[in-house]
Short mmCIF file of C-alpha atoms in Angstrom, two decimals:
data_model
loop_
_atom_site.label_atom_id
_atom_site.label_comp_id
_atom_site.label_asym_id
_atom_site.label_seq_id
_atom_site.Cartn_x
_atom_site.Cartn_y
_atom_site.Cartn_z
CA MET Q 5 -10.20 204.72 -50.21
CA ALA Q 6 -13.87 203.74 -49.93
CA PHE Q 7 -15.76 202.70 -53.11
CA LYS Q 8 -19.11 201.88 -53.57
CA VAL Q 9 -19.43 197.98 -53.52
CA GLU Q 10 -22.20 197.91 -56.15
CA GLN Q 11 -19.53 199.33 -58.96
CA ALA Q 12 -17.29 196.18 -58.61
CA LEU Q 13 -19.22 193.39 -56.89
CA HIS Q 14 -20.94 190.59 -58.61
CA MET Q 15 -20.83 186.46 -58.63
CA VAL Q 16 -18.86 184.87 -61.30
CA GLY Q 17 -21.57 184.73 -64.44
CA GLY Q 18 -22.23 181.99 -66.65
CA ALA Q 19 -22.14 178.25 -65.99
CA GLY Q 20 -18.34 177.45 -66.41
CA GLU Q 21 -16.26 175.85 -63.56
CA THR Q 22 -15.45 179.17 -61.79
CA SER Q 23 -19.12 180.35 -61.99
CA TYR Q 24 -21.31 180.93 -59.18
CA ALA Q 25 -23.51 178.86 -60.57
CA THR Q 26 -21.55 176.03 -60.30
CA ASN Q 27 -20.07 176.67 -56.88
CA SER Q 28 -22.97 177.68 -54.76
CA ARG Q 29 -24.23 174.57 -52.98
CA ILE Q 30 -23.49 175.96 -49.72
CA GLN Q 31 -26.20 178.73 -50.33
CA GLU Q 32 -28.37 175.94 -52.02
CA LYS Q 33 -27.76 174.32 -48.56
CA ALA Q 34 -28.93 177.23 -46.61
CA ILE Q 35 -32.16 177.68 -48.53
CA TYR Q 36 -33.29 173.79 -47.81
CA ARG Q 37 -32.15 174.58 -44.52
CA THR Q 38 -34.25 177.76 -43.55
CA LYS Q 39 -37.56 176.26 -45.16
CA PRO Q 40 -39.26 175.78 -42.37
CA ILE Q 41 -38.91 179.23 -40.95
CA LEU Q 42 -40.01 180.54 -45.12
CA GLU Q 43 -42.83 178.49 -44.52
CA THR Q 44 -44.01 179.99 -41.49
CA ALA Q 45 -43.45 183.36 -42.33
CA ILE Q 46 -45.48 182.93 -45.70
CA ALA Q 47 -48.10 180.56 -44.02
CA GLU Q 48 -48.74 183.42 -41.55
CA LEU Q 49 -48.83 186.25 -44.02
CA TYR Q 50 -50.90 184.42 -46.54
CA GLY Q 51 -53.42 182.99 -43.62
CA LYS Q 52 -53.76 186.46 -42.62
CA LEU Q 53 -54.03 188.45 -45.35
CA LEU Q 54 -55.54 186.12 -48.30
CA PRO Q 55 -54.38 188.48 -50.74
CA GLU Q 56 -55.53 188.22 -54.55
CA ARG Q 57 -52.23 189.46 -55.46
CA MET Q 58 -48.93 189.35 -53.66
CA VAL Q 59 -45.66 190.81 -54.46
CA VAL Q 60 -42.58 188.58 -53.30
CA VAL Q 61 -38.83 190.03 -53.73
CA ASP Q 62 -35.81 187.68 -53.55
CA LEU Q 63 -32.85 190.51 -52.23
CA GLY Q 64 -29.30 189.38 -53.81
CA CYS Q 65 -30.55 186.73 -56.12
CA SER Q 66 -27.54 186.12 -58.13
CA SER Q 67 -27.57 183.62 -61.14
CA GLY Q 68 -27.67 179.99 -61.42
CA PRO Q 69 -30.30 177.26 -59.80
CA ASN Q 70 -30.61 178.88 -56.45
CA THR Q 71 -32.38 181.99 -57.93
CA PHE Q 72 -35.42 180.07 -59.07
CA LEU Q 73 -35.42 177.49 -55.97
CA VAL Q 74 -36.39 180.50 -53.99
CA VAL Q 75 -39.53 181.19 -56.18
CA SER Q 76 -40.16 177.34 -56.65
CA GLU Q 77 -40.49 177.21 -52.55
CA VAL Q 78 -43.06 179.95 -52.20
CA LEU Q 79 -44.94 178.99 -54.95
CA GLY Q 80 -45.13 175.65 -53.53
CA ILE Q 81 -45.97 176.82 -50.05
CA VAL Q 82 -48.72 179.14 -51.51
CA GLY Q 83 -50.26 176.69 -53.78
CA ASP Q 84 -50.41 174.18 -50.67
CA LEU Q 85 -52.23 176.93 -48.24
CA ARG Q 86 -54.49 177.88 -50.77
CA ARG Q 87 -55.99 174.50 -51.52
CA ARG Q 88 -56.06 173.94 -48.23
CA LEU Q 89 -57.82 176.95 -47.21
CA GLU Q 90 -60.00 176.70 -50.78
CA GLN Q 91 -58.93 179.69 -51.82
CA LYS Q 92 -58.81 181.05 -55.32
CA PRO Q 93 -55.22 180.57 -56.54
CA PRO Q 94 -53.36 184.36 -56.12
CA GLU Q 95 -51.22 185.64 -58.45
CA ILE Q 96 -47.67 186.43 -57.45
CA GLN Q 97 -45.28 188.84 -58.46
CA PHE Q 98 -41.59 187.85 -57.67
CA PHE Q 99 -39.01 190.64 -58.50
CA LEU Q 100 -35.50 188.94 -58.61
CA ASN Q 101 -33.05 191.93 -56.95
CA ASP Q 102 -29.39 191.94 -57.17
CA LEU Q 103 -26.16 194.54 -58.16
CA PRO Q 104 -26.41 195.75 -61.91
CA GLY Q 105 -23.53 193.77 -62.38
CA ASN Q 106 -25.38 190.33 -61.82
CA ASP Q 107 -25.86 188.00 -64.84
CA PHE Q 108 -29.65 188.43 -65.02
CA ASN Q 109 -28.93 187.57 -68.77
CA ASN Q 110 -28.13 183.69 -67.78
CA VAL Q 111 -30.89 184.01 -65.06
CA PHE Q 112 -33.60 185.06 -67.62
CA ARG Q 113 -32.25 182.59 -70.20
CA SER Q 114 -32.58 179.95 -67.67
CA LEU Q 115 -36.49 180.96 -66.67
CA GLU Q 116 -38.49 178.97 -69.64
CA ARG Q 117 -36.71 175.68 -68.54
CA TYR Q 118 -37.22 176.09 -64.88
CA GLU Q 119 -40.89 177.16 -65.63
CA LYS Q 120 -41.14 173.87 -67.33
CA MET Q 121 -39.67 172.21 -64.29
CA MET Q 122 -42.36 173.93 -61.71
CA GLU Q 123 -45.13 172.87 -64.01
CA GLU Q 124 -44.04 169.22 -64.03
CA GLU Q 125 -43.25 169.28 -59.97
CA LYS Q 126 -46.37 171.04 -58.88
CA GLY Q 127 -48.89 170.29 -61.47
CA ASP Q 128 -52.40 171.81 -60.17
CA LEU Q 129 -50.88 173.30 -57.04
CA LEU Q 130 -48.61 175.75 -59.44
CA VAL Q 131 -50.21 179.34 -59.02
CA PRO Q 132 -50.27 182.39 -61.62
CA HIS Q 133 -46.90 183.59 -61.12
CA TYR Q 134 -44.68 186.25 -63.00
CA VAL Q 135 -40.99 186.75 -62.48
CA VAL Q 136 -38.64 190.25 -63.72
CA GLY Q 137 -35.50 191.45 -62.68
CA ALA Q 138 -35.23 194.73 -60.43
CA PRO Q 139 -31.59 195.68 -60.29
CA GLY Q 140 -30.09 197.89 -57.59
CA SER Q 141 -28.47 198.05 -54.34
CA PHE Q 142 -30.88 196.98 -51.42
CA TYR Q 143 -29.06 199.63 -49.43
CA GLY Q 144 -31.57 201.97 -50.31
CA ARG Q 145 -35.30 202.46 -51.53
CA LEU Q 146 -35.89 199.85 -54.50
CA PHE Q 147 -40.17 199.88 -54.56
CA PRO Q 148 -42.78 202.23 -53.76
CA CYS Q 149 -44.10 202.31 -50.34
CA ASN Q 150 -46.53 199.69 -48.94
CA THR Q 151 -46.19 197.68 -52.19
CA VAL Q 152 -44.36 194.42 -51.32
CA HIS Q 153 -45.50 191.72 -49.24
CA PHE Q 154 -42.65 189.68 -48.36
CA PHE Q 155 -38.85 189.87 -48.73
CA HIS Q 156 -36.23 187.31 -48.95
CA SER Q 157 -32.70 187.19 -48.69
CA SER Q 158 -30.03 184.52 -48.51
CA TYR Q 159 -26.35 185.22 -48.16
CA SER Q 160 -26.48 188.59 -49.03
CA LEU Q 161 -26.58 191.12 -45.90
CA MET Q 162 -23.33 190.36 -45.00
CA TRP Q 163 -21.82 192.61 -47.67
CA LEU Q 164 -21.35 196.35 -46.89
CA SER Q 165 -22.60 198.84 -49.07
CA GLN Q 166 -18.62 200.34 -49.49
CA VAL Q 167 -15.53 199.64 -47.70
CA PRO Q 168 -15.48 201.12 -44.56
CA GLN Q 169 -13.97 204.40 -43.79
CA GLY Q 170 -11.40 205.12 -41.38
CA LEU Q 171 -8.74 202.49 -42.43
CA GLU Q 172 -5.90 204.82 -43.33
CA SER Q 173 -4.41 207.02 -40.75
CA GLU Q 174 -4.75 210.88 -41.11
CA GLN Q 175 -1.54 210.71 -43.29
CA GLY Q 176 -3.20 208.04 -45.65
CA VAL Q 177 -1.23 205.13 -43.93
CA PRO Q 178 -3.35 201.92 -43.96
CA LEU Q 179 -4.01 200.76 -40.90
CA ASN Q 180 -4.91 197.35 -41.62
CA LYS Q 181 -1.45 196.16 -42.93
CA GLY Q 182 -1.36 192.49 -44.11
CA ASN Q 183 -4.66 191.99 -43.55
CA ILE Q 184 -7.98 192.09 -46.06
CA TYR Q 185 -10.53 191.93 -43.17
CA ILE Q 186 -10.60 191.73 -39.37
CA ALA Q 187 -7.76 189.73 -37.96
CA GLU Q 188 -6.20 189.45 -34.28
CA ASN Q 189 -3.75 191.87 -35.28
CA SER Q 190 -6.24 194.58 -36.84
CA PRO Q 191 -6.11 197.52 -34.81
CA PRO Q 192 -9.12 198.85 -32.98
CA GLN Q 193 -9.93 201.60 -35.10
CA VAL Q 194 -10.43 199.10 -37.96
CA VAL Q 195 -12.58 196.85 -36.00
CA LYS Q 196 -14.52 199.99 -34.99
CA ALA Q 197 -15.04 201.24 -38.94
CA TYR Q 198 -16.37 197.84 -40.03
CA GLN Q 199 -18.90 197.77 -36.56
CA GLU Q 200 -20.09 201.47 -37.54
CA GLN Q 201 -20.53 200.27 -41.38
CA HIS Q 202 -22.74 197.44 -40.44
CA ARG Q 203 -24.53 199.47 -38.21
CA ARG Q 204 -24.85 202.34 -40.79
CA ASP Q 205 -25.76 199.86 -43.36
CA PHE Q 206 -28.14 197.52 -41.83
CA SER Q 207 -30.27 200.38 -40.41
CA THR Q 208 -30.54 201.66 -43.96
CA PHE Q 209 -31.65 198.23 -45.26
CA LEU Q 210 -34.38 197.76 -42.42
CA LYS Q 211 -35.60 201.58 -42.98
CA SER Q 212 -36.00 200.96 -46.66
CA ARG Q 213 -37.71 197.79 -46.22
CA TYR Q 214 -40.17 199.34 -43.85
CA VAL Q 215 -41.09 201.84 -46.12
CA GLU Q 216 -41.70 199.45 -49.26
CA LEU Q 217 -43.57 196.56 -46.91
CA SER Q 218 -47.30 196.89 -46.89
CA ILE Q 219 -49.22 196.15 -43.42
CA GLY Q 220 -48.59 192.66 -42.46
CA GLY Q 221 -45.73 192.19 -44.34
CA GLY Q 222 -42.38 190.12 -43.43
CA MET Q 223 -39.06 189.20 -44.23
CA VAL Q 224 -36.68 186.36 -43.77
CA LEU Q 225 -33.23 186.76 -43.83
CA THR Q 226 -30.20 184.39 -43.80
CA PHE Q 227 -26.49 185.68 -43.61
CA LEU Q 228 -22.93 184.69 -42.84
CA GLY Q 229 -22.34 185.63 -39.07
CA ARG Q 230 -20.24 184.87 -36.37
CA LYS Q 231 -20.86 183.40 -32.52
CA SER Q 232 -18.04 184.64 -30.64
CA GLU Q 233 -18.48 188.29 -29.06
CA HIS Q 234 -15.26 189.70 -30.94
CA PRO Q 235 -15.14 189.98 -34.94
CA ALA Q 236 -11.36 188.94 -34.97
CA SER Q 237 -12.16 185.76 -33.09
CA GLY Q 238 -14.90 184.42 -35.69
CA GLU Q 239 -14.85 181.86 -38.61
CA LEU Q 240 -14.90 184.31 -41.43
CA SER Q 241 -11.61 186.02 -40.03
CA TYR Q 242 -9.73 182.54 -40.11
CA LEU Q 243 -11.10 182.05 -43.68
CA TYR Q 244 -10.19 185.63 -44.95
CA GLY Q 245 -6.74 185.32 -43.23
CA LEU Q 246 -5.89 182.24 -45.19
CA LEU Q 247 -6.75 184.23 -48.33
CA ALA Q 248 -4.52 187.06 -46.89
CA GLU Q 249 -1.42 185.07 -46.44
CA ALA Q 250 -1.80 183.75 -50.01
CA LEU Q 251 -1.55 187.16 -51.20
CA ASN Q 252 1.27 187.89 -48.70
CA ALA Q 253 3.19 184.99 -50.23
CA MET Q 254 2.84 186.66 -53.80
CA VAL Q 255 3.97 189.81 -52.50
CA SER Q 256 7.38 188.17 -51.01
CA GLN Q 257 7.95 186.88 -54.24
CA GLY Q 258 7.45 189.84 -56.01
CA ILE Q 259 4.22 189.00 -58.06
CA ILE Q 260 2.00 191.77 -56.34
CA SER Q 261 2.96 194.64 -54.53
CA GLU Q 262 2.76 194.96 -50.86
CA ASP Q 263 0.90 198.21 -51.22
CA LYS Q 264 -1.92 196.70 -53.17
CA VAL Q 265 -2.48 194.40 -50.28
CA ASP Q 266 -2.34 196.82 -47.68
CA THR Q 267 -4.83 199.09 -49.54
CA PHE Q 268 -7.31 195.87 -50.30
CA ASN Q 269 -10.28 195.74 -47.45
CA LEU Q 270 -12.99 193.41 -48.14
CA PRO Q 271 -16.56 195.01 -48.29
CA PHE Q 272 -17.94 192.38 -45.88
CA TYR Q 273 -18.97 191.65 -42.17
CA GLY Q 274 -19.61 188.56 -40.03
CA ALA Q 275 -22.05 190.15 -37.49
CA SER Q 276 -23.11 188.51 -34.13
CA MET Q 277 -26.60 187.62 -33.41
CA GLN Q 278 -26.55 190.51 -30.51
CA GLU Q 279 -25.18 192.90 -33.03
CA VAL Q 280 -28.07 192.07 -35.41
CA LYS Q 281 -30.96 192.20 -32.72
CA ALA Q 282 -29.41 195.70 -31.66
CA VAL Q 283 -29.80 197.23 -34.55
CA ILE Q 284 -33.24 196.02 -35.12
CA HIS Q 285 -34.38 197.17 -31.77
CA ASP Q 286 -32.92 200.77 -32.22
CA GLU Q 287 -34.80 201.19 -35.18
CA GLY Q 288 -37.54 199.84 -33.67
CA VAL Q 289 -39.95 199.35 -37.26
CA PHE Q 290 -40.17 195.25 -36.99
CA ASP Q 291 -40.72 192.70 -34.65
CA LEU Q 292 -38.58 189.93 -34.51
CA GLU Q 293 -40.44 186.50 -35.01
CA GLN Q 294 -37.63 184.13 -35.03
CA ALA Q 295 -33.81 184.03 -34.87
CA GLN Q 296 -31.75 181.14 -35.00
CA THR Q 297 -28.33 180.13 -35.97
CA PHE Q 298 -26.81 177.08 -37.40
CA GLU Q 299 -23.66 175.85 -38.60
CA SER Q 300 -22.31 174.60 -42.22
CA ASN Q 301 -19.12 173.34 -43.05
CA TRP Q 302 -16.37 175.33 -45.39
CA ASP Q 303 -16.70 172.81 -47.93
CA PRO Q 304 -20.08 172.92 -49.72
CA PHE Q 305 -19.86 169.37 -50.38
CA ASP Q 306 -18.68 167.96 -47.05
CA ASP Q 307 -22.15 167.26 -45.50
CA THR Q 308 -21.17 165.48 -42.29
CA ASP Q 309 -21.60 166.44 -38.98
CA ASP Q 310 -18.41 164.85 -37.56
CA ASP Q 311 -16.39 167.70 -36.02
CA ASP Q 312 -13.08 166.54 -35.77
CA ASN Q 313 -11.82 164.67 -39.17
CA VAL Q 314 -11.52 165.91 -42.53
CA PHE Q 315 -10.93 162.50 -44.79
CA ASP Q 316 -9.58 164.03 -47.77
CA ASN Q 317 -8.60 167.63 -47.05
CA VAL Q 318 -6.91 168.27 -50.57
CA PRO Q 319 -10.19 168.18 -52.43
CA ASN Q 320 -11.82 169.84 -49.26
CA GLY Q 321 -9.62 172.76 -49.88
CA LYS Q 322 -10.33 173.00 -53.72
CA ASN Q 323 -13.97 173.30 -53.38
CA VAL Q 324 -13.65 175.76 -50.34
CA ALA Q 325 -11.43 177.67 -52.79
CA LYS Q 326 -13.85 177.62 -55.45
CA SER Q 327 -16.80 178.53 -53.45
CA ILE Q 328 -14.92 181.66 -52.39
CA ARG Q 329 -13.66 182.19 -55.71
CA ALA Q 330 -16.77 182.43 -57.29
CA VAL Q 331 -18.10 185.36 -54.80
CA PHE Q 332 -15.13 187.54 -54.30
CA GLU Q 333 -13.07 187.26 -57.64
CA SER Q 334 -14.92 190.50 -59.20
CA LEU Q 335 -13.54 192.30 -56.24
CA ILE Q 336 -10.23 190.97 -56.57
CA ALA Q 337 -10.01 191.51 -60.30
CA HIS Q 338 -11.15 194.87 -59.81
CA HIS Q 339 -8.22 196.02 -57.38
CA PHE Q 340 -5.38 193.37 -58.15
CA GLY Q 341 -6.39 192.79 -61.94
CA ASP Q 342 -7.24 189.36 -63.29
CA ALA Q 343 -3.73 187.88 -64.21
CA ILE Q 344 -3.17 186.71 -60.57
CA LEU Q 345 -6.57 184.82 -59.93
CA ASP Q 346 -5.75 180.92 -61.08
CA GLU Q 347 -2.42 181.17 -59.05
CA LEU Q 348 -3.89 182.95 -56.20
CA PHE Q 349 -6.78 180.32 -55.53
CA SER Q 350 -4.38 177.64 -56.29
CA ARG Q 351 -2.23 178.69 -53.68
CA TYR Q 352 -5.37 179.50 -51.33
CA ALA Q 353 -6.45 176.10 -51.79
CA GLU Q 354 -3.30 174.37 -50.26
CA LYS Q 355 -3.59 176.91 -47.59
CA VAL Q 356 -7.32 175.75 -46.85
CA ALA Q 357 -6.54 172.26 -47.12
CA ARG Q 358 -3.52 172.50 -44.28
CA HIS Q 359 -5.83 174.30 -42.07
CA LEU Q 360 -8.38 171.39 -42.45
CA LEU Q 361 -6.03 168.98 -42.26
CA ILE Q 362 -5.50 170.47 -38.32
CA GLU Q 363 -8.91 171.53 -37.80
CA LYS Q 364 -12.12 171.05 -39.32
CA THR Q 365 -14.20 174.26 -39.53
CA THR Q 366 -17.46 175.72 -40.15
CA TYR Q 367 -19.19 178.93 -41.19
CA THR Q 368 -21.91 180.16 -38.64
CA VAL Q 369 -25.27 181.28 -40.08
CA LEU Q 370 -27.65 183.63 -38.84
CA VAL Q 371 -31.59 183.56 -39.66
CA ILE Q 372 -34.30 185.82 -38.71
CA ALA Q 373 -37.75 186.33 -39.35
CA LEU Q 374 -39.07 189.88 -38.89
CA LYS Q 375 -42.53 191.14 -39.51
CA LYS Q 376 -43.80 194.84 -40.22
CA LYS Q 377 -44.81 196.79 -37.07
CA ALA Q 378 -48.40 198.34 -37.70
#
C-alpha cells in the first residue's frame, strides 16, 4: 500500500555514530562541487534585480553541518557581489525546509555556533540575514505567491511523495517480490509505476515553485540520477539491490518474514537527465539555464578518481553502509521495526565490500539551474 513519505521519512537526527550529521559527507562534496553553478545563478539574479531584501529557501535542508554550508555559500556570494557592485548590503531571509520529522531542534541549537563562525570567516562581507525553519513537503505549496527569489535543493528531489501505486496485482499480490527498488527482474508494471510517480511529483514540484518565485527568480537543484536509459541498469539499482540481498538473507534465516520484504518498496527514483528535461519541457514554466552530471564514489571518504581499484574494501563497505543507514533508517524501522537495524547494516556493509572488491562504483549526480519564465 502507498503511504505518504512525510509520515515516516527523516534523516537520523542528533550527532551520534549513525546520525546524518556524522554521515553526510557525500552530500557535502556535492554542495562544494556545484558551487560554480550556484555562484552563476545567484550572480545573475542579484545583478539584475539588486534587491534590498532577498528570500532564499533551502529545500530538504536536513540537519548537521551541510545545512549551514548552503547558507554560508549564499552569504559569501552575495557579500562579494554587493561590494564589487558598490551596493548597500541587502537583507537575506533564509528558510530551511524539510519534512516535519527532521531534527530541527539540532539545526537551531547549532545556529549560534555557525553564526559566530560565519562572522569570523566573512568579516565585513557578511550581510544581514535571518534564518527560520519551514517544515512541510515541497511536493505542494510552501510560500505565498511571488515571494521567493531563489530555491536551492541538494540530494532531496530523488525522493518521491509516496511509494508508487500499482506495485500490487488486482488480487493484492506484490509484483516486485524480493526487491525493494527497480531491479532487472522487476516486471514492466513496476518500472512504469515508478516512472509515473516521478513525473507527477516533479511536475507538482515545478508548478509549486513557479507560483512562489518572484519575477527573475531561479533554482539550483542537485539530485541522484542515472546515466543509463533503463532504470534497472542504473548504479542505484545495484546499491539498493545489495540491501535487498541482505534483507532476503535475513528472511532465509527466519529473522524477518518474506511478506515484509515483498511489500517494502523504496519511495525513491533515480531519474535520467532526459526524463528530467522532458518534465521541464512539458510544464513550460522554466528556462533550463544549465544541466550537468558528475560522478561521486559510493564511499563518501573515497576522493580518488581511479575507476578500477578499491584499496581497502572493508572500511569502504562500512562507510557506504553508514551513509545509507543515516538516510534510510527511518523508513526501514517504520516497516520492519528497529530491532533489525544493526544486523541488517552489518550484513549490507559486507555485501558492499565484496561488490567494491570486484568493481568500484559511483553515483551519478544531476545538477540543473532553472529560471522562471516571465
